Coordinates of C-alpha atoms and ligand atoms in Angstrom, one line a residue:
M1 CA 142.8 170.6 230.0
A2 CA 144.2 173.5 231.7
G3 CA 143.9 171.9 235.4
N4 CA 145.5 168.5 236.0
L5 CA 143.0 166.4 237.6
S6 CA 140.0 164.7 235.8
F7 CA 136.9 164.0 237.1
D8 CA 137.6 160.1 237.1
E9 CA 141.2 160.7 238.8
L10 CA 139.5 163.3 241.2
K11 CA 136.6 159.4 242.3
S12 CA 140.1 157.4 242.3
A13 CA 142.1 159.6 244.8
A14 CA 138.9 160.1 246.7
K15 CA 138.4 156.0 247.2
S16 CA 142.0 155.9 248.4
G17 CA 142.0 158.9 250.5
D18 CA 144.4 160.7 248.9
I19 CA 141.5 163.6 248.2
D20 CA 138.6 164.3 250.6
T21 CA 138.4 168.2 250.3
V22 CA 137.3 169.9 247.1
L23 CA 137.4 173.6 246.9
V24 CA 134.8 175.2 244.5
C25 CA 135.9 178.8 244.0
C26 CA 134.5 181.6 241.7
V27 CA 136.5 185.2 241.2
D28 CA 135.1 187.9 243.2
M29 CA 135.1 191.7 241.4
Q30 CA 138.4 192.0 243.4
G31 CA 139.9 188.8 241.8
R32 CA 139.7 186.6 245.1
L33 CA 138.8 182.9 245.4
M34 CA 135.6 183.0 247.1
G35 CA 133.4 179.8 247.5
K36 CA 133.1 176.9 249.6
R37 CA 135.1 173.6 250.8
F38 CA 133.1 170.4 249.7
H39 CA 133.5 166.6 251.4
V40 CA 134.9 165.1 248.4
Q41 CA 132.2 162.5 248.6
N42 CA 129.6 165.4 248.1
F43 CA 131.4 167.1 245.4
I44 CA 131.6 163.7 243.0
D45 CA 128.0 162.9 244.0
S46 CA 126.2 165.9 243.2
S47 CA 127.8 169.4 244.0
H48 CA 130.4 168.8 240.6
E49 CA 126.7 169.8 238.5
E50 CA 126.8 173.2 240.9
T51 CA 126.1 175.1 243.9
H52 CA 125.1 178.0 244.7
C53 CA 126.0 181.3 246.5
C54 CA 124.7 184.5 247.7
N55 CA 124.7 186.8 244.3
Y56 CA 126.2 189.9 246.4
M57 CA 129.2 188.1 245.7
L58 CA 129.4 190.5 243.0
A59 CA 128.7 193.5 244.8
T60 CA 130.7 193.5 248.1
D61 CA 133.7 195.3 248.4
L62 CA 137.0 194.5 250.2
E63 CA 135.3 194.4 253.4
M64 CA 132.5 192.6 252.6
A65 CA 130.4 195.2 252.7
T66 CA 127.1 195.4 250.6
P67 CA 127.1 198.9 249.0
D68 CA 123.8 199.7 247.6
G69 CA 123.4 200.9 243.8
Y70 CA 123.9 197.9 241.9
A71 CA 121.4 196.9 239.4
T72 CA 122.5 193.3 240.1
T73 CA 121.2 192.8 243.6
S74 CA 120.1 194.9 246.4
W75 CA 118.4 194.4 250.1
R76 CA 115.7 195.5 248.4
A77 CA 115.4 193.0 245.6
G78 CA 116.4 190.6 248.5
Y79 CA 120.2 189.3 247.7
G80 CA 119.5 186.1 245.8
D81 CA 121.5 183.5 244.9
Y82 CA 123.9 182.4 241.8
V83 CA 124.6 179.1 240.2
M84 CA 128.5 178.2 240.9
K85 CA 129.0 176.0 237.9
P86 CA 132.1 174.1 238.2
D87 CA 134.3 174.0 235.1
L88 CA 135.7 170.8 235.6
T89 CA 138.5 171.7 233.0
T90 CA 139.9 174.0 235.7
M91 CA 140.2 170.7 238.7
R92 CA 143.5 170.4 240.1
R93 CA 145.4 169.3 243.4
V94 CA 146.4 172.0 245.8
P95 CA 149.3 171.0 246.8
W96 CA 150.2 173.2 249.5
L97 CA 146.7 172.2 251.4
E98 CA 146.8 168.6 253.0
A99 CA 144.2 166.6 250.8
T100 CA 142.6 169.0 248.6
A101 CA 141.6 169.7 245.2
M102 CA 140.0 172.9 244.0
V103 CA 137.7 173.8 241.2
L104 CA 136.8 177.5 239.5
C105 CA 133.3 177.8 238.4
D106 CA 131.0 180.3 236.4
L107 CA 128.6 182.3 237.8
L108 CA 125.2 181.8 236.8
D109 CA 121.9 183.3 236.6
H110 CA 119.9 181.5 239.4
K111 CA 116.7 181.4 237.2
T112 CA 118.0 181.5 233.3
H113 CA 121.0 179.6 234.0
K114 CA 122.8 182.2 231.6
P115 CA 126.3 183.2 232.8
V116 CA 126.0 186.6 234.8
P117 CA 127.6 189.4 232.4
Q118 CA 129.1 191.2 235.3
S119 CA 131.0 187.9 236.3
P120 CA 135.4 188.6 235.3
R121 CA 135.6 185.1 234.1
E122 CA 132.5 185.4 232.0
M123 CA 133.7 189.4 230.9
L124 CA 136.9 187.9 229.4
K125 CA 135.5 184.9 228.0
I126 CA 132.9 187.4 225.8
Q127 CA 136.3 188.9 224.7
I128 CA 138.3 185.9 223.9
A129 CA 135.2 185.0 221.8
R130 CA 134.8 188.3 219.9
L131 CA 138.5 187.8 219.4
K132 CA 137.8 184.2 217.9
E133 CA 135.3 185.7 215.5
L134 CA 138.0 187.8 214.0
G135 CA 140.4 184.4 214.0
Y136 CA 142.6 184.9 216.1
E137 CA 143.5 183.6 220.3
A138 CA 145.5 185.8 222.4
M139 CA 148.4 184.2 224.5
M140 CA 149.0 186.6 227.7
A141 CA 151.4 186.4 230.8
T142 CA 150.9 188.4 233.6
E143 CA 153.6 188.6 235.6
L144 CA 153.2 189.1 239.6
E145 CA 155.0 191.2 241.9
F146 CA 154.7 191.2 245.8
F147 CA 156.5 192.2 249.0
L148 CA 157.3 189.7 251.8
F149 CA 157.3 190.8 255.6
E150 CA 159.1 188.7 258.4
Q151 CA 155.7 189.4 260.6
S152 CA 152.7 187.2 260.2
Y153 CA 149.1 189.1 259.3
R154 CA 147.8 188.9 262.7
E155 CA 150.8 190.9 263.9
L156 CA 151.1 193.0 261.8
A157 CA 147.4 193.9 262.0
Q158 CA 147.7 193.9 265.8
S159 CA 150.2 196.9 265.2
G160 CA 148.0 198.7 263.1
Y161 CA 150.2 198.2 259.8
R162 CA 153.0 200.5 261.4
E163 CA 155.9 198.3 261.9
L164 CA 156.5 196.3 258.5
T165 CA 159.5 194.7 258.5
P166 CA 160.4 193.5 254.9
I167 CA 162.2 190.3 254.6
S168 CA 165.5 191.6 253.6
A169 CA 167.4 194.5 254.4
Y170 CA 168.1 196.1 250.7
N171 CA 167.3 196.2 246.8
E172 CA 167.1 192.3 246.0
D173 CA 166.8 192.9 241.8
Y174 CA 168.3 189.5 240.6
H175 CA 169.9 189.1 243.9
I176 CA 170.8 185.2 244.2
L177 CA 172.7 185.5 247.7
Q178 CA 169.2 187.4 248.9
T179 CA 166.6 185.5 247.4
T180 CA 168.5 182.3 248.9
K181 CA 167.1 183.3 252.4
E182 CA 163.9 183.9 250.8
E183 CA 163.8 179.9 249.9
A184 CA 161.4 178.6 252.9
I185 CA 158.4 180.6 250.7
M186 CA 159.6 180.7 247.3
R187 CA 160.5 177.4 246.9
P188 CA 157.1 175.6 247.9
V189 CA 155.4 178.8 245.9
R190 CA 157.2 177.9 242.5
N191 CA 157.3 173.7 243.2
H192 CA 153.5 173.6 244.5
L193 CA 152.2 175.8 242.1
F194 CA 154.1 173.3 239.4
A195 CA 152.4 170.5 240.6
A196 CA 149.4 172.2 240.5
G197 CA 149.6 172.2 236.9
I198 CA 150.2 176.1 236.6
P199 CA 153.7 176.5 234.6
V200 CA 155.9 178.3 236.4
E201 CA 158.7 179.8 234.9
N202 CA 161.1 181.7 237.7
S203 CA 160.8 183.6 240.4
K204 CA 163.4 186.6 241.5
G205 CA 164.1 189.1 243.9
E206 CA 162.5 192.5 242.6
A207 CA 164.2 196.4 242.9
E208 CA 163.6 196.7 246.2
A209 CA 164.1 195.2 249.8
G210 CA 161.3 192.3 250.1
Q211 CA 159.7 193.0 246.7
E212 CA 159.7 189.4 244.8
E213 CA 158.3 188.5 241.4
L214 CA 156.7 185.3 239.9
N215 CA 156.9 184.6 236.6
I216 CA 154.5 181.7 234.6
R217 CA 154.7 181.0 231.7
Y218 CA 152.1 182.7 228.9
A219 CA 149.3 180.5 228.0
E220 CA 145.6 181.2 226.5
A221 CA 144.3 184.1 227.9
L222 CA 141.6 182.1 230.3
D223 CA 144.3 179.7 231.8
C224 CA 146.5 182.8 232.4
A225 CA 144.0 184.4 234.3
D226 CA 143.4 181.5 236.4
H227 CA 147.0 180.9 236.9
H228 CA 147.4 184.4 237.8
T229 CA 144.2 184.1 240.6
I230 CA 145.6 180.7 242.0
A231 CA 149.4 181.9 242.2
K232 CA 148.5 184.9 243.8
H233 CA 146.2 182.8 246.3
A234 CA 149.1 180.2 246.9
V235 CA 151.6 183.0 247.7
K236 CA 149.2 184.1 250.3
E237 CA 148.6 180.9 251.9
I238 CA 152.1 179.8 251.6
T239 CA 153.6 183.0 253.3
W240 CA 150.8 182.5 256.3
A241 CA 151.6 179.0 256.9
H242 CA 155.0 179.9 257.4
G243 CA 154.2 183.0 260.2
R244 CA 154.9 185.6 257.3
S245 CA 152.9 187.8 255.0
A246 CA 152.8 188.9 251.6
T247 CA 151.0 191.8 250.4
F248 CA 149.9 192.5 246.7
L249 CA 149.0 195.8 247.5
P250 CA 150.8 198.6 245.1
K251 CA 152.5 201.2 247.2
W252 CA 153.0 199.9 251.1
H253 CA 155.3 202.9 251.3
P254 CA 155.9 206.3 250.2
N255 CA 159.6 206.4 249.4
K256 CA 159.4 202.6 248.3
V257 CA 158.8 201.3 244.8
G258 CA 155.2 200.0 243.8
S259 CA 154.4 196.5 242.7
S260 CA 153.0 195.8 239.4
S261 CA 151.8 193.2 237.2
H262 CA 152.9 193.9 234.0
V263 CA 150.8 192.3 231.2
H264 CA 152.5 190.1 227.9
M265 CA 150.3 190.0 224.9
S266 CA 150.3 188.1 221.6
L267 CA 147.9 187.1 219.0
W268 CA 147.8 183.6 217.1
Q269 CA 146.4 181.6 214.7
G270 CA 147.2 177.9 215.8
K271 CA 150.4 178.0 216.2
T272 CA 151.5 180.8 214.1
P273 CA 152.2 184.0 215.7
A274 CA 150.1 186.4 214.2
F275 CA 151.8 189.6 215.7
R276 CA 155.1 188.3 213.4
D277 CA 155.8 190.0 210.2
E278 CA 159.4 189.0 209.3
N279 CA 159.7 192.0 206.8
G280 CA 157.6 194.4 209.1
E281 CA 159.5 197.1 210.9
Y282 CA 160.7 195.5 214.3
G283 CA 159.0 192.2 212.8
M284 CA 155.9 193.3 213.8
S285 CA 152.7 192.6 211.3
E286 CA 150.2 195.3 210.5
L287 CA 147.5 193.2 213.1
M288 CA 150.1 193.6 215.8
R289 CA 150.3 197.6 215.0
H290 CA 146.3 197.9 215.1
F291 CA 146.0 196.0 218.1
M292 CA 148.9 198.3 219.9
A293 CA 147.2 201.2 218.3
G294 CA 144.0 200.3 220.3
L295 CA 145.6 199.5 223.3
I296 CA 147.4 203.2 223.1
E297 CA 144.2 205.1 222.1
Y298 CA 142.1 203.7 225.0
A299 CA 144.5 203.6 227.3
S300 CA 142.7 206.0 229.8
D301 CA 139.1 204.2 228.8
Y302 CA 140.7 201.4 230.7
T303 CA 143.1 202.2 233.0
W304 CA 140.4 201.7 236.3
F305 CA 140.3 197.5 235.2
L306 CA 144.6 198.0 235.7
A307 CA 144.5 200.0 238.8
P308 CA 141.1 199.7 240.9
Y309 CA 142.0 201.3 244.5
V310 CA 142.8 204.8 245.8
N311 CA 146.3 202.9 246.4
S312 CA 146.7 201.8 242.8
Y313 CA 147.5 205.6 241.9
K314 CA 150.3 206.1 244.1
R315 CA 152.3 203.9 242.1
F316 CA 152.5 205.9 239.1
M317 CA 155.2 207.9 240.1
K318 CA 158.1 209.5 237.7
G319 CA 161.2 207.6 238.4
T320 CA 160.1 204.4 239.6
F321 CA 159.6 202.5 236.5
A322 CA 155.8 202.9 236.7
P323 CA 154.5 204.2 233.7
T324 CA 152.6 207.5 233.6
R325 CA 152.4 207.9 229.8
T326 CA 150.6 206.4 226.7
V327 CA 153.1 205.7 224.0
W328 CA 154.8 202.9 223.5
S329 CA 158.6 202.2 222.9
V330 CA 161.2 199.9 221.7
D331 CA 162.3 197.6 225.0
N332 CA 162.7 200.7 227.1
R333 CA 161.0 200.4 230.8
T334 CA 159.8 203.9 230.9
A335 CA 157.0 204.1 228.6
G336 CA 153.2 202.5 229.3
F337 CA 153.8 199.9 226.4
R338 CA 157.0 197.9 225.4
L339 CA 157.5 196.1 222.5
C340 CA 159.2 192.9 223.3
G341 CA 161.0 189.9 221.7
E342 CA 161.3 192.3 218.8
G343 CA 161.6 190.5 215.4
S344 CA 161.6 187.3 217.0
K345 CA 158.3 184.6 217.0
A346 CA 157.8 185.7 220.4
V347 CA 157.4 189.4 219.4
R348 CA 154.7 190.5 222.0
V349 CA 153.3 194.1 223.7
E350 CA 154.3 194.5 227.2
C351 CA 151.4 196.9 228.9
R352 CA 153.3 197.9 231.8
I353 CA 150.6 200.1 233.4
G354 CA 148.7 197.6 235.5
G355 CA 148.9 197.2 239.4
S356 CA 149.9 194.0 241.6
D357 CA 146.3 194.8 242.6
M358 CA 144.6 194.4 239.3
N359 CA 141.9 191.4 238.6
P360 CA 143.6 190.0 235.7
Y361 CA 140.6 188.5 234.2
L362 CA 138.7 192.3 234.1
A363 CA 142.6 193.7 232.7
Q364 CA 142.8 191.3 230.2
A365 CA 139.1 191.8 228.9
A366 CA 139.7 195.4 228.6
L367 CA 143.5 194.9 227.4
L368 CA 141.5 192.6 224.7
A369 CA 138.9 195.2 224.0
A370 CA 141.0 198.0 223.6
G371 CA 143.3 195.9 221.2
I372 CA 140.2 194.4 219.2
K373 CA 138.8 197.9 218.5
G374 CA 142.3 199.0 217.2
I375 CA 141.9 195.7 214.5
E376 CA 138.6 196.8 213.3
D377 CA 139.1 200.3 212.9
K378 CA 142.8 199.7 211.4
L379 CA 144.1 202.1 213.7
E380 CA 147.2 203.4 213.0
L381 CA 150.7 203.1 215.3
A382 CA 151.9 206.5 216.0
P383 CA 156.4 205.8 216.0
P384 CA 157.9 204.3 218.9
T385 CA 158.8 206.8 221.6
G386 CA 163.1 206.9 222.7
G387 CA 164.5 208.1 225.7
D388 CA 162.9 208.6 229.2
V389 CA 159.2 208.8 228.5
Y390 CA 158.5 210.6 232.0
E391 CA 160.2 213.9 230.8
N392 CA 158.4 213.7 227.4
T393 CA 155.4 216.0 227.9
E394 CA 154.1 215.9 224.5
A395 CA 153.0 212.6 225.6
R396 CA 149.0 211.7 226.7
H397 CA 148.9 210.9 230.3
I398 CA 146.9 208.0 232.1
P399 CA 144.1 208.8 234.7
S400 CA 146.2 210.3 238.1
T401 CA 143.6 209.4 240.4
L402 CA 140.7 206.8 241.1
R403 CA 138.2 209.5 240.7
A404 CA 139.6 210.5 237.3
S405 CA 139.7 206.9 236.6
T406 CA 136.0 206.3 237.3
E407 CA 135.1 209.1 234.7
T408 CA 137.0 207.6 231.7
L409 CA 135.4 204.5 232.6
R410 CA 131.6 205.5 232.6
N411 CA 132.5 207.9 229.4
S412 CA 134.0 204.8 227.4
K413 CA 132.0 204.5 224.1
M414 CA 134.4 201.7 223.3
L415 CA 134.4 199.6 226.6
R416 CA 130.5 200.4 226.5
E417 CA 129.9 198.7 223.1
A418 CA 132.7 195.9 224.4
M419 CA 131.5 194.9 227.3
G420 CA 127.4 196.3 227.4
D421 CA 126.4 198.9 229.5
A422 CA 125.0 196.7 232.5
V423 CA 129.0 195.8 233.0
V424 CA 130.5 198.9 232.4
D425 CA 127.8 200.6 235.0
H426 CA 128.4 197.9 237.2
Y427 CA 132.0 198.3 237.5
V428 CA 131.4 202.3 237.7
R429 CA 129.2 201.5 240.7
C430 CA 132.4 199.8 242.0
A431 CA 134.9 202.4 241.6
E432 CA 132.4 205.2 243.1
W433 CA 132.1 203.1 246.2
E434 CA 135.6 202.4 247.0
Q435 CA 136.0 206.4 246.4
E436 CA 133.5 207.0 248.8
E437 CA 135.3 205.1 251.5
F438 CA 137.9 206.7 251.3
D439 CA 136.5 210.3 251.5
K440 CA 135.4 209.2 254.7
A441 CA 138.5 208.5 256.3
V442 CA 140.6 210.5 258.2
T443 CA 144.3 209.4 257.1
D444 CA 147.6 209.3 259.7
W445 CA 149.2 211.6 257.0
E446 CA 146.2 214.4 257.7
I447 CA 146.4 214.5 261.4
A448 CA 150.1 214.4 261.4
R449 CA 150.1 217.5 259.3
G450 CA 147.6 219.4 261.0
F451 CA 147.1 218.5 264.3
E452 CA 149.6 221.5 266.1
R453 CA 150.2 223.5 263.3
V454 CA 146.6 224.5 261.2
Ligands
ADP1 P1 161.2 190.4 231.3 O1 161.9 191.0 230.4 O2 159.4 191.4 231.0 O3 161.3 189.9 232.2 P2 160.6 187.3 230.0 O4 161.4 187.1 229.0 O5 160.7 187.0 231.5 O6 160.8 189.0 229.7 O7 159.1 187.2 229.6 C1 158.2 187.7 230.3 C2 156.8 186.8 230.1 O8 156.6 187.0 228.4 C3 157.0 185.4 230.5 O9 155.7 185.1 231.5 C4 156.4 184.7 229.0 O10 155.9 183.5 229.5 C5 156.0 185.6 228.3 N1 156.2 185.7 227.0 C6 157.2 185.1 226.6 N2 156.5 185.2 225.1 C7 155.5 185.4 224.9 C8 154.1 185.3 223.7 N3 154.5 185.6 222.6 N4 153.0 186.1 224.1 C9 152.7 186.7 225.3 N5 153.5 186.2 226.5 C10 154.8 185.7 226.3

């Protein structure tokens, strides 16, 4: 069981007054938890079967605006409903909120009760099923990096986000002294998540003032995405409860390192690591070589799923540990893909392209689709790259803007085959809208640069 609370345990907890509220959540395109707060009795009596939400749930932007251009829903179609179907295996306690439990839902068509293909959870399930057909399961881990600030969300919003003071004054990479000062937030983050059935490994200071990393033990791909989404949500809620703020923006300051979400991947057959071959180069199996070749070949196709906003592309800068080129290396942090656990049972590939703003369901679905294509076509893996990959001018670049990654997504034959045209077109529209909104903005930079001088 992925969660840690069975339906029977929920009933007992309701009877004893231990739990009075159930958060019934789905995941939107941006990777956020959206849904309703149910009285536990109503959830037990009926809503555990299903509830409903407006079908704009998968067609809004971060501001909940309702752009046109989606085939799934529109003003013209009257914005009908989706069914939210609780996946009771994901039910868990939410220890950082009083007397509260949570369940994740799948989104189903209101009339047919078939899964909505554009739903991030469904998109990942489809790639997991394709992998299963080939005889493998994916184990994944997604690292969470973020910044903590001294001020609350409200204070920062009221200052127009001009007075952002990171919670520490200096680079706190691996710093025990500085992170001790942040334990008021990070200790409850680790312990509450662990008590919610999320296998937290550790947190650590990261390579910038106020930057944190949270690591969760690798798990089956769907569980991994669920863990990531709940953990990100918990970090925000726990930080908010302490009168502070956290951001998962990949780049909040031009001169400071960005935040990423690296994705670790390995394929397994039951308990046997299918990426391992004792006699293979670096202990890698043929299967792993094909999977990695697929990841590298199609990196531009799926970059948007790892970097979905204008801001995401501000992170890809030379000398910042954020990769810009589609090559692999052996334990070298300047390449887009890094071989980890070389020669061991934990041999795996880490994709370093993803930003802290990625939706983990979409990211993992896209990465698996590319890896599967590599396996199906038996793609050959080029030799690893060494040295400073930023200086390697022969290696291919990933798209460097949202505009460019929207086009590589639109033109991806691989993703259209793996996910279907309706799904790719849906997310292309999402990407276009974000760019359209940005194009309308007049930024501080333009004003400061040109006000007097033009
Ligand atoms: P790093 O050097 O990147 O900090 P870690 O040893 O902390 O490496 O591992 C990073 C992540 O990789 C952890 O979340 C861990 O659970 C995950 N991981 C370990 N083994 C595997 C595996 N076989 N497949 C996928 N992920 C794994």
